[in-house]
């Protein structure tokens, strides 16, 4: 709510910073999206804790199918332009939040206790600091490119960047969602028994993806984006070398969060 309110208040200033006045009307919608998605975070955490990955994936798939596949595509077909993407994101977020809360039903305890609030605050502050540092680290390049080179250059860079992190998001997302509840339940030697094999797996997969994507950058860009983007395959190739490090970061992130080492994680992110 606080971040959403800040986006609404400073939306006009952000639009002027990027010399893109159309953002002034779009940013308030993203503020609403933040609030909507926040309402589903606890429910999603409960689903993950119970290792119900099939249920989680079904919810994710359904939200994208109806939010983007049906609603967003229909808006784009009728000429809504950029608003088709914005409203599709809003629809997907609403659908996901509703389905997540329906999934957990009455499993939540709404009572507030001093101990419960203290534990949540201790965990939440550390996690928020880490997430905020991670957000600015990931967005700093976009901010600089958008300000110095313009929105068009940012769009080109953004497409190349999104493709380069696609393998990390797919595989790393699975690693984070799977390992966090597993690591949370393991201690001592049992934890070490889980960490070493998964660390080796993440390392070798990251090496393989980095080299493969770099070697086949032009072909990947041609298939995914089309001929008009082939000239930017060099940018994509350079960005692909970060796949290994991003995958290892996702692994370490799951490990630190699962053991409650949130302030160490926050320092690392900063």
CSV table of N, CA, C and O in Angstrom, one decimal, residues 109-125 263:
chain,number,residue,atom,x,y,z
A,109,UNK,N,-5.1,-18.4,10.2
A,109,UNK,CA,-5.5,-18.0,11.5
A,109,UNK,C,-5.4,-16.5,11.5
A,109,UNK,O,-4.3,-15.9,11.4
A,110,UNK,N,-6.5,-15.8,11.7
A,110,UNK,CA,-6.6,-14.3,11.6
A,110,UNK,C,-6.3,-13.6,12.9
A,110,UNK,O,-6.2,-12.4,13.0
A,111,UNK,N,-6.1,-14.4,14.0
A,111,UNK,CA,-5.8,-13.8,15.3
A,111,UNK,C,-4.4,-13.2,15.3
A,111,UNK,O,-3.5,-13.8,14.8
A,112,UNK,N,-4.3,-12.1,16.0
A,112,UNK,CA,-3.0,-11.4,16.2
A,112,UNK,C,-2.5,-11.7,17.6
A,112,UNK,O,-3.2,-11.5,18.5
A,113,UNK,N,-1.2,-12.1,17.6
A,113,UNK,CA,-0.5,-12.3,18.9
A,113,UNK,C,0.8,-11.5,18.9
A,113,UNK,O,1.3,-11.3,17.8
A,114,UNK,N,1.2,-11.1,20.1
A,114,UNK,CA,2.5,-10.3,20.1
A,114,UNK,C,3.7,-11.1,19.6
A,114,UNK,O,4.5,-10.6,18.8
A,115,UNK,N,3.7,-12.4,19.9
A,115,UNK,CA,4.8,-13.2,19.3
A,115,UNK,C,4.7,-13.3,17.8
A,115,UNK,O,5.7,-13.3,17.1
A,116,UNK,N,3.5,-13.6,17.3
A,116,UNK,CA,3.3,-13.7,15.9
A,116,UNK,C,3.7,-12.4,15.1
A,116,UNK,O,4.4,-12.5,14.1
A,117,UNK,N,3.3,-11.3,15.7
A,117,UNK,CA,3.6,-10.0,15.0
A,117,UNK,C,5.1,-9.7,15.1
A,117,UNK,O,5.7,-9.3,14.1
A,118,UNK,N,5.7,-10.1,16.2
A,118,UNK,CA,7.2,-9.9,16.4
A,118,UNK,C,8.0,-10.7,15.3
A,118,UNK,O,8.9,-10.2,14.7
A,119,UNK,N,7.6,-12.0,15.2
A,119,UNK,CA,8.2,-12.9,14.2
A,119,UNK,C,8.0,-12.4,12.8
A,119,UNK,O,9.0,-12.4,12.0
A,120,UNK,N,6.8,-11.9,12.5
A,120,UNK,CA,6.5,-11.5,11.1
A,120,UNK,C,7.3,-10.2,10.8
A,120,UNK,O,7.9,-10.0,9.7
A,121,UNK,N,7.4,-9.3,11.8
A,121,UNK,CA,8.1,-8.0,11.6
A,121,UNK,C,9.6,-8.3,11.4
A,121,UNK,O,10.2,-7.7,10.6
A,122,UNK,N,10.1,-9.2,12.2
A,122,UNK,CA,11.6,-9.5,12.1
A,122,UNK,C,11.9,-10.1,10.8
A,122,UNK,O,12.9,-9.7,10.1
A,123,UNK,N,11.0,-11.0,10.3
A,123,UNK,CA,11.2,-11.6,9.0
A,123,UNK,C,10.9,-10.6,7.9
A,123,UNK,O,11.7,-10.5,6.9
A,124,UNK,N,9.8,-9.9,8.1
A,124,UNK,CA,9.4,-9.0,7.0
A,124,UNK,C,10.3,-7.8,6.7
A,124,UNK,O,10.5,-7.4,5.6
A,125,UNK,N,10.9,-7.2,7.8
A,125,UNK,CA,11.8,-6.1,7.6
A,125,UNK,C,13.0,-6.5,6.8
A,125,UNK,O,13.4,-5.8,5.9
A,263,UNK,N,18.9,-10.7,7.1
A,263,UNK,CA,19.7,-9.5,7.1
A,263,UNK,C,21.1,-9.7,6.4
A,263,UNK,O,21.6,-8.8,5.8
